[in-house]
Every structure is written in C-alpha cells, then in structure tokens.
C-alpha cells in the first residue's frame, strides 16, 4: 500500500482575487473549483490545478479577507515545489515572473520566488517520469508549463521524531537526510524537513495550512487505521464531496491530510466549465443567494495576464 504523492496543498490567503491573478493569470494554472470552506461557507475555497483538476497538481486557498500575513515556522510547510519540464522552462519562468515584478532567485536547476503574500514557491526540472499535469494557458506553452507538484518542504526542530510515522505507517521512502518520497504506482511526491528559523510560527496569509497525500479510494480506511495504530490521532473520514479526507499532525507538527483520488472535481461540473460557477456542496446549496452577496468578487482567471497586479 503506497500513497500516490501529494494530492493537494492548502494555503491561507487574505486576498482571493490576488490568488486568481497570481496562480491562474501569472503561473498559468487553471481555476478548477470555486467553492466555499466547508467549515465556514462565508469564505472561499479556491483550487488551482492542471486542465483536468487532477490530484497531484492543485494548490488551494482558504480565503480570510484581510487576514494579516503569517510566518512559516517550526511545524509548518514553508515551501511548495512544482515541476517544470526542462531547464529552458526555468528561463521562461524567470523572465515571466521578473517582468511581472516578482523577485526570483535562480539556482542551477531551480527557480525560487514567493507569491504576492510571501508564500515561498520553487520550480524544479522534472526528473520523475510521472505524467505531467499541466494547464492550458494561452501565454504559457506546454513545453514550459508547470507540471504538478514535486513536493513540499517543512520546518522541524525534531525531524527524527517524524521518521517512524513517515516510514513505517505512511510507507514514505527515505531518500536523504530528513527527506522522504511518497511514491505509488502513478506518482510520487517529496517531503523534506528543514531546521526552523528562530521566530515563532504564525498562521496567516501566505502560509500553508496543510499538505494532503493521495490515497486510492479503496485504501483510504486502511491508511486511517495505520495512522491510528502508529499513535497519531486521525480525524474520522470526512466527506469533502470532491474527495474524502482524514487529518492528523505528523510528529513534527505539520498538519497532514490523506485524501482520496476520487470522485474529483467533475462530480458537480463538466470538465469544460470547471471553476466558472460557484460550486456549493449539497448541504450549503440553500445558502447560494446569500453567499453571492458575501463572497469577494473575483476577476476572470483566463482574461487576466497576471502582470497587472
Ligand atoms: Zn485539504
């Protein structure tokens, strides 16, 4: 039983329209689902992914309008790493980001930058052999387009305490010091623990809320049982409508989710029109008229060049 890499990464934003500009407009991802936080339906939950809304490609945002900036610290994911097809793609992104006023840092085979709220992002050349999960943006050719997650990096002051849960319960494979890979039949995703900064962690805009790992539909309950037996405290299985989820903290303090690979975002929308209308889980459908007045208006993701913000 293996997890199929990263399912999604969820971050916090104080500026939902800004995420449309940045992730859809500039980075060229597709806004595949515009829904609400199932624990607080007055705020958005936005999903940016490849063209099909595949697990393995979606970075999602809970919006808390105007929430102050946070700061990644001990027990938090501090960097989200995406794949791109080639070294040339790094040059493309370096130019595109720089001309949009985003500061970049170019490494030999990586490009580092932050989104408008300070969330650290990295592009690396894809050497996984996994299927590239790409969106179809008019200004971003497929030979340079973002191709899904490579993984995440988190801060931990005690990475050795995470080892047993990661390796024995979750079947992550150690690939270096404080670095692991969750690799299934289809995809893999990496998890690296770095020494934390001295400053206290602070949840807020531009920080990651949790990272979700992908499970087949059939094995989901079994993962929950493994996590429980390993001494973590998983939530019951929660039906998120587009997938089913359990949540728990791994021993370094990072909030993990294990999410199923189905039913997926076409559960309530056609592939062609994903993300265009506000999608509400059935139990919130009766609030639709009210929510329309409360939720922040968003720009059209595909008419935005991303360079105006
Ligand atoms: Zn999640």
GROMACS .gro file of C-alpha atoms and ligand atoms in nm:
model
  310
    1UNK     CA    1   0.000   0.000   0.000
    2UNK     CA    2   0.156   0.328  -0.113
    3UNK     CA    3   0.044   0.689  -0.120
    4UNK     CA    4   0.041   0.845  -0.467
    5UNK     CA    5   0.243   1.155  -0.385
    6UNK     CA    6   0.097   1.494  -0.296
    7UNK     CA    7  -0.279   1.523  -0.351
    8UNK     CA    8  -0.308   1.898  -0.284
    9UNK     CA    9  -0.156   2.175  -0.077
   10UNK     CA   10  -0.384   2.422   0.101
   11UNK     CA   11  -0.271   2.770   0.197
   12UNK     CA   12  -0.432   3.074   0.356
   13UNK     CA   13  -0.494   3.397   0.167
   14UNK     CA   14  -0.627   3.736   0.265
   15UNK     CA   15  -0.676   3.823  -0.099
   16UNK     CA   16  -0.870   3.574  -0.313
   17UNK     CA   17  -0.869   3.798  -0.625
   18UNK     CA   18  -0.490   3.822  -0.585
   19UNK     CA   19  -0.459   3.442  -0.599
   20UNK     CA   20  -0.658   3.439  -0.924
   21UNK     CA   21  -0.417   3.694  -1.073
   22UNK     CA   22  -0.108   3.511  -0.949
   23UNK     CA   23  -0.183   3.141  -0.980
   24UNK     CA   24  -0.417   3.144  -1.281
   25UNK     CA   25  -0.301   3.461  -1.456
   26UNK     CA   26   0.072   3.454  -1.397
   27UNK     CA   27   0.157   3.089  -1.322
   28UNK     CA   28  -0.095   2.969  -1.580
   29UNK     CA   29  -0.277   2.716  -1.362
   30UNK     CA   30  -0.648   2.662  -1.413
   31UNK     CA   31  -0.902   2.771  -1.153
   32UNK     CA   32  -1.080   2.435  -1.143
   33UNK     CA   33  -1.310   2.485  -0.846
   34UNK     CA   34  -1.461   2.787  -0.686
   35UNK     CA   35  -1.628   2.668  -0.371
   36UNK     CA   36  -1.654   2.759  -0.004
   37UNK     CA   37  -1.472   2.641   0.306
   38UNK     CA   38  -1.685   2.351   0.426
   39UNK     CA   39  -1.622   2.455   0.785
   40UNK     CA   40  -1.711   2.822   0.715
   41UNK     CA   41  -1.918   2.872   0.398
   42UNK     CA   42  -1.889   3.252   0.405
   43UNK     CA   43  -1.532   3.230   0.272
   44UNK     CA   44  -1.390   3.083  -0.046
   45UNK     CA   45  -1.201   2.765  -0.101
   46UNK     CA   46  -1.032   2.806  -0.439
   47UNK     CA   47  -0.847   2.529  -0.626
   48UNK     CA   48  -0.581   2.592  -0.893
   49UNK     CA   49  -0.464   2.288  -1.086
   50UNK     CA   50  -0.396   2.138  -1.426
   51UNK     CA   51  -0.658   2.146  -1.702
   52UNK     CA   52  -0.842   1.843  -1.564
   53UNK     CA   53  -0.826   1.932  -1.196
   54UNK     CA   54  -0.602   1.636  -1.120
   55UNK     CA   55  -0.483   1.541  -0.776
   56UNK     CA   56  -0.110   1.599  -0.777
   57UNK     CA   57  -0.144   1.947  -0.922
   58UNK     CA   58  -0.380   2.150  -0.709
   59UNK     CA   59  -0.281   2.429  -0.479
   60UNK     CA   60  -0.584   2.552  -0.289
   61UNK     CA   61  -0.661   2.858  -0.082
   62UNK     CA   62  -0.889   2.931   0.210
   63UNK     CA   63  -0.972   3.299   0.193
   64UNK     CA   64  -0.997   3.509   0.507
   65UNK     CA   65  -1.037   3.857   0.361
   66UNK     CA   66  -0.774   4.093   0.500
   67UNK     CA   67  -0.612   3.836   0.735
   68UNK     CA   68  -0.265   3.962   0.838
   69UNK     CA   69   0.044   3.796   0.691
   70UNK     CA   70   0.167   3.483   0.867
   71UNK     CA   71   0.516   3.343   0.900
   72UNK     CA   72   0.619   2.982   0.845
   73UNK     CA   73   0.796   2.834   1.145
   74UNK     CA   74   0.853   2.509   1.333
   75UNK     CA   75   0.592   2.252   1.235
   76UNK     CA   76   0.473   2.430   0.921
   77UNK     CA   77   0.523   2.377   0.549
   78UNK     CA   78   0.737   2.666   0.426
   79UNK     CA   79   0.786   2.593   0.058
   80UNK     CA   80   0.578   2.439  -0.220
   81UNK     CA   81   0.782   2.285  -0.500
   82UNK     CA   82   0.640   2.242  -0.851
   83UNK     CA   83   0.788   2.064  -1.151
   84UNK     CA   84   0.855   2.215  -1.492
   85UNK     CA   85   0.960   2.013  -1.799
   86UNK     CA   86   1.309   2.145  -1.876
   87UNK     CA   87   1.592   2.382  -1.786
   88UNK     CA   88   1.466   2.615  -2.060
   89UNK     CA   89   1.136   2.631  -1.875
   90UNK     CA   90   1.320   2.782  -1.578
   91UNK     CA   91   1.446   3.061  -1.807
   92UNK     CA   92   1.092   3.119  -1.933
   93UNK     CA   93   0.958   3.148  -1.578
   94UNK     CA   94   1.248   3.365  -1.467
   95UNK     CA   95   1.163   3.612  -1.746
   96UNK     CA   96   0.786   3.593  -1.699
   97UNK     CA   97   0.800   3.639  -1.322
   98UNK     CA   98   1.060   3.915  -1.335
   99UNK     CA   99   0.862   4.113  -1.589
  100UNK     CA  100   0.561   4.086  -1.357
  101UNK     CA  101   0.766   4.239  -1.077
  102UNK     CA  102   0.827   3.913  -0.889
  103UNK     CA  103   1.175   3.876  -0.742
  104UNK     CA  104   1.337   3.547  -0.838
  105UNK     CA  105   1.644   3.354  -0.734
  106UNK     CA  106   1.787   3.123  -0.997
  107UNK     CA  107   1.974   2.809  -0.894
  108UNK     CA  108   2.139   2.555  -1.123
  109UNK     CA  109   1.818   2.361  -1.174
  110UNK     CA  110   1.566   2.550  -0.968
  111UNK     CA  111   1.392   2.885  -0.953
  112UNK     CA  112   1.281   3.033  -0.621
  113UNK     CA  113   1.025   3.307  -0.570
  114UNK     CA  114   0.731   3.399  -0.348
  115UNK     CA  115   0.370   3.471  -0.426
  116UNK     CA  116   0.222   3.816  -0.354
  117UNK     CA  117   0.160   3.721   0.010
  118UNK     CA  118   0.505   3.578   0.075
  119UNK     CA  119   0.441   3.206   0.028
  120UNK     CA  120   0.768   3.054  -0.095
  121UNK     CA  121   0.746   2.860  -0.419
  122UNK     CA  122   1.007   2.672  -0.616
  123UNK     CA  123   1.017   2.535  -0.968
  124UNK     CA  124   1.246   2.239  -1.035
  125UNK     CA  125   1.320   2.044  -1.351
  126UNK     CA  126   1.104   1.733  -1.358
  127UNK     CA  127   1.309   1.414  -1.347
  128UNK     CA  128   1.030   1.196  -1.206
  129UNK     CA  129   0.897   1.032  -1.521
  130UNK     CA  130   0.546   1.095  -1.387
  131UNK     CA  131   0.274   1.218  -1.622
  132UNK     CA  132   0.299   1.599  -1.645
  133UNK     CA  133  -0.017   1.756  -1.504
  134UNK     CA  134  -0.046   2.081  -1.700
  135UNK     CA  135  -0.296   2.356  -1.759
  136UNK     CA  136  -0.355   2.518  -2.094
  137UNK     CA  137  -0.290   2.891  -2.058
  138UNK     CA  138  -0.269   3.099  -2.377
  139UNK     CA  139   0.062   3.262  -2.275
  140UNK     CA  140   0.229   2.950  -2.132
  141UNK     CA  141   0.330   2.683  -2.388
  142UNK     CA  142   0.310   2.323  -2.269
  143UNK     CA  143   0.685   2.273  -2.310
  144UNK     CA  144   0.739   2.513  -2.019
  145UNK     CA  145   0.412   2.482  -1.825
  146UNK     CA  146   0.406   2.385  -1.458
  147UNK     CA  147   0.362   2.007  -1.447
  148UNK     CA  148   0.235   1.925  -1.099
  149UNK     CA  149   0.389   1.904  -0.755
  150UNK     CA  150   0.739   1.784  -0.681
  151UNK     CA  151   0.669   1.809  -0.309
  152UNK     CA  152   0.679   2.032  -0.004
  153UNK     CA  153   0.938   2.139   0.250
  154UNK     CA  154   0.850   2.198   0.613
  155UNK     CA  155   1.032   2.321   0.921
  156UNK     CA  156   1.102   2.079   1.204
  157UNK     CA  157   1.316   2.115   1.514
  158UNK     CA  158   1.297   1.739   1.567
  159UNK     CA  159   1.284   1.559   1.232
  160UNK     CA  160   1.389   1.229   1.391
  161UNK     CA  161   1.056   1.212   1.574
  162UNK     CA  162   0.874   1.202   1.239
  163UNK     CA  163   1.074   0.912   1.099
  164UNK     CA  164   0.867   0.622   1.234
  165UNK     CA  165   0.531   0.762   1.128
  166UNK     CA  166   0.655   0.863   0.785
  167UNK     CA  167   0.842   0.542   0.708
  168UNK     CA  168   0.651   0.272   0.894
  169UNK     CA  169   0.292   0.396   0.886
  170UNK     CA  170   0.287   0.605   0.567
  171UNK     CA  171   0.543   0.400   0.371
  172UNK     CA  172   0.743   0.709   0.273
  173UNK     CA  173   1.087   0.613   0.146
  174UNK     CA  174   1.389   0.792   0.298
  175UNK     CA  175   1.599   0.939   0.017
  176UNK     CA  176   1.843   1.154   0.210
  177UNK     CA  177   1.880   1.331   0.538
  178UNK     CA  178   1.533   1.442   0.652
  179UNK     CA  179   1.394   1.386   0.302
  180UNK     CA  180   1.135   1.129   0.202
  181UNK     CA  181   0.937   1.034  -0.106
  182UNK     CA  182   0.582   0.902  -0.112
  183UNK     CA  183   0.564   0.708  -0.437
  184UNK     CA  184   0.277   0.497  -0.559
  185UNK     CA  185   0.202   0.329  -0.893
  186UNK     CA  186   0.121   0.658  -1.069
  187UNK     CA  187   0.302   0.942  -0.897
  188UNK     CA  188   0.550   1.042  -0.631
  189UNK     CA  189   0.591   1.344  -0.408
  190UNK     CA  190   0.866   1.452  -0.173
  191UNK     CA  191   0.865   1.571   0.186
  192UNK     CA  192   1.167   1.742   0.335
  193UNK     CA  193   1.216   1.872   0.688
  194UNK     CA  194   1.447   2.171   0.732
  195UNK     CA  195   1.580   2.331   1.053
  196UNK     CA  196   1.332   2.600   1.162
  197UNK     CA  197   1.401   2.971   1.195
  198UNK     CA  198   1.414   3.116   1.545
  199UNK     CA  199   1.099   3.325   1.507
  200UNK     CA  200   0.774   3.188   1.638
  201UNK     CA  201   0.545   3.040   1.369
  202UNK     CA  202   0.242   3.248   1.286
  203UNK     CA  203  -0.059   3.129   1.088
  204UNK     CA  204  -0.188   3.386   0.844
  205UNK     CA  205  -0.186   3.498   0.483
  206UNK     CA  206   0.086   3.337   0.275
  207UNK     CA  207   0.125   3.030   0.496
  208UNK     CA  208   0.040   2.669   0.424
  209UNK     CA  209  -0.246   2.521   0.624
  210UNK     CA  210  -0.188   2.156   0.537
  211UNK     CA  211  -0.049   1.915   0.281
  212UNK     CA  212  -0.262   1.628   0.155
  213UNK     CA  213  -0.126   1.296   0.032
  214UNK     CA  214  -0.314   1.090  -0.224
  215UNK     CA  215  -0.477   0.756  -0.150
  216UNK     CA  216  -0.677   0.524  -0.373
  217UNK     CA  217  -1.047   0.511  -0.284
  218UNK     CA  218  -1.016   0.151  -0.162
  219UNK     CA  219  -0.721   0.200   0.072
  220UNK     CA  220  -0.837   0.516   0.247
  221UNK     CA  221  -0.981   0.350   0.558
  222UNK     CA  222  -0.673   0.130   0.586
  223UNK     CA  223  -0.448   0.438   0.590
  224UNK     CA  224  -0.656   0.582   0.869
  225UNK     CA  225  -0.612   0.264   1.069
  226UNK     CA  226  -0.236   0.262   1.010
  227UNK     CA  227  -0.205   0.623   1.125
  228UNK     CA  228  -0.412   0.546   1.434
  229UNK     CA  229  -0.207   0.238   1.524
  230UNK     CA  230   0.113   0.442   1.480
  231UNK     CA  231  -0.004   0.672   1.757
  232UNK     CA  232  -0.119   0.976   1.560
  233UNK     CA  233  -0.479   1.090   1.608
  234UNK     CA  234  -0.658   1.090   1.275
  235UNK     CA  235  -0.999   1.253   1.239
  236UNK     CA  236  -1.285   1.037   1.124
  237UNK     CA  237  -1.322   1.016   0.746
  238UNK     CA  238  -1.474   1.346   0.634
  239UNK     CA  239  -1.664   1.366   0.305
  240UNK     CA  240  -1.530   1.672   0.120
  241UNK     CA  241  -1.763   1.595  -0.172
  242UNK     CA  242  -1.478   1.606  -0.429
  243UNK     CA  243  -1.273   1.363  -0.219
  244UNK     CA  244  -1.277   1.201   0.125
  245UNK     CA  245  -1.027   1.314   0.385
  246UNK     CA  246  -0.866   1.234   0.715
  247UNK     CA  247  -0.641   1.480   0.901
  248UNK     CA  248  -0.371   1.437   1.163
  249UNK     CA  249  -0.049   1.603   1.270
  250UNK     CA  250   0.273   1.422   1.197
  251UNK     CA  251   0.509   1.431   1.497
  252UNK     CA  252   0.698   1.741   1.376
  253UNK     CA  253   0.367   1.926   1.399
  254UNK     CA  254   0.283   1.957   1.030
  255UNK     CA  255  -0.086   1.909   0.953
  256UNK     CA  256  -0.125   1.616   0.712
  257UNK     CA  257  -0.433   1.508   0.523
  258UNK     CA  258  -0.483   1.186   0.334
  259UNK     CA  259  -0.733   1.245   0.054
  260UNK     CA  260  -0.886   1.003  -0.194
  261UNK     CA  261  -0.818   1.017  -0.566
  262UNK     CA  262  -1.190   1.044  -0.639
  263UNK     CA  263  -1.466   1.132  -0.707
  264UNK     CA  264  -1.290   1.451  -0.828
  265UNK     CA  265  -1.395   1.794  -0.946
  266UNK     CA  266  -1.626   1.674  -1.223
  267UNK     CA  267  -1.862   1.542  -0.953
  268UNK     CA  268  -2.075   1.855  -0.994
  269UNK     CA  269  -1.943   2.035  -1.306
  270UNK     CA  270  -1.847   1.949  -1.663
  271UNK     CA  271  -1.476   1.941  -1.737
  272UNK     CA  272  -1.518   2.222  -1.991
  273UNK     CA  273  -1.664   2.466  -1.740
  274UNK     CA  274  -1.477   2.368  -1.422
  275UNK     CA  275  -1.438   2.656  -1.182
  276UNK     CA  276  -1.654   2.907  -1.369
  277UNK     CA  277  -1.958   2.898  -1.141
  278UNK     CA  278  -1.970   2.891  -0.763
  279UNK     CA  279  -1.991   2.524  -0.661
  280UNK     CA  280  -2.160   2.450  -0.333
  281UNK     CA  281  -2.174   2.120  -0.151
  282UNK     CA  282  -2.536   1.997  -0.141
  283UNK     CA  283  -2.578   2.087   0.226
  284UNK     CA  284  -2.492   2.454   0.150
  285UNK     CA  285  -2.695   2.489  -0.170
  286UNK     CA  286  -2.975   2.667   0.019
  287UNK     CA  287  -2.729   2.948   0.107
  288UNK     CA  288  -2.639   3.024  -0.256
  289UNK     CA  289  -2.821   3.359  -0.284
  290UNK     CA  290  -2.686   3.483   0.046
  291UNK     CA  291  -2.328   3.374  -0.028
  292UNK     CA  292  -2.326   3.555  -0.362
  293UNK     CA  293  -2.351   3.882  -0.170
  294UNK     CA  294  -2.088   3.789   0.090
  295UNK     CA  295  -1.810   3.633  -0.118
  296UNK     CA  296  -1.541   3.856  -0.271
  297UNK     CA  297  -1.592   3.919  -0.645
  298UNK     CA  298  -1.315   3.751  -0.849
  299UNK     CA  299  -1.157   3.852  -1.180
  300UNK     CA  300  -1.192   3.623  -1.482
  301UNK     CA  301  -0.895   3.385  -1.445
  302UNK     CA  302  -0.826   3.343  -1.816
  303UNK     CA  303  -0.865   3.706  -1.920
  304UNK     CA  304  -0.603   3.807  -1.667
  305UNK     CA  305  -0.245   3.824  -1.787
  306UNK     CA  306  -0.127   3.817  -1.429
  307UNK     CA  307   0.105   4.109  -1.496
  308UNK     CA  308  -0.135   4.381  -1.386
  309UNK     CA  309  -0.121   4.310  -1.013
  310LIG    ZN1  310  -0.708   1.958   0.217
   0.00000   0.00000   0.00000
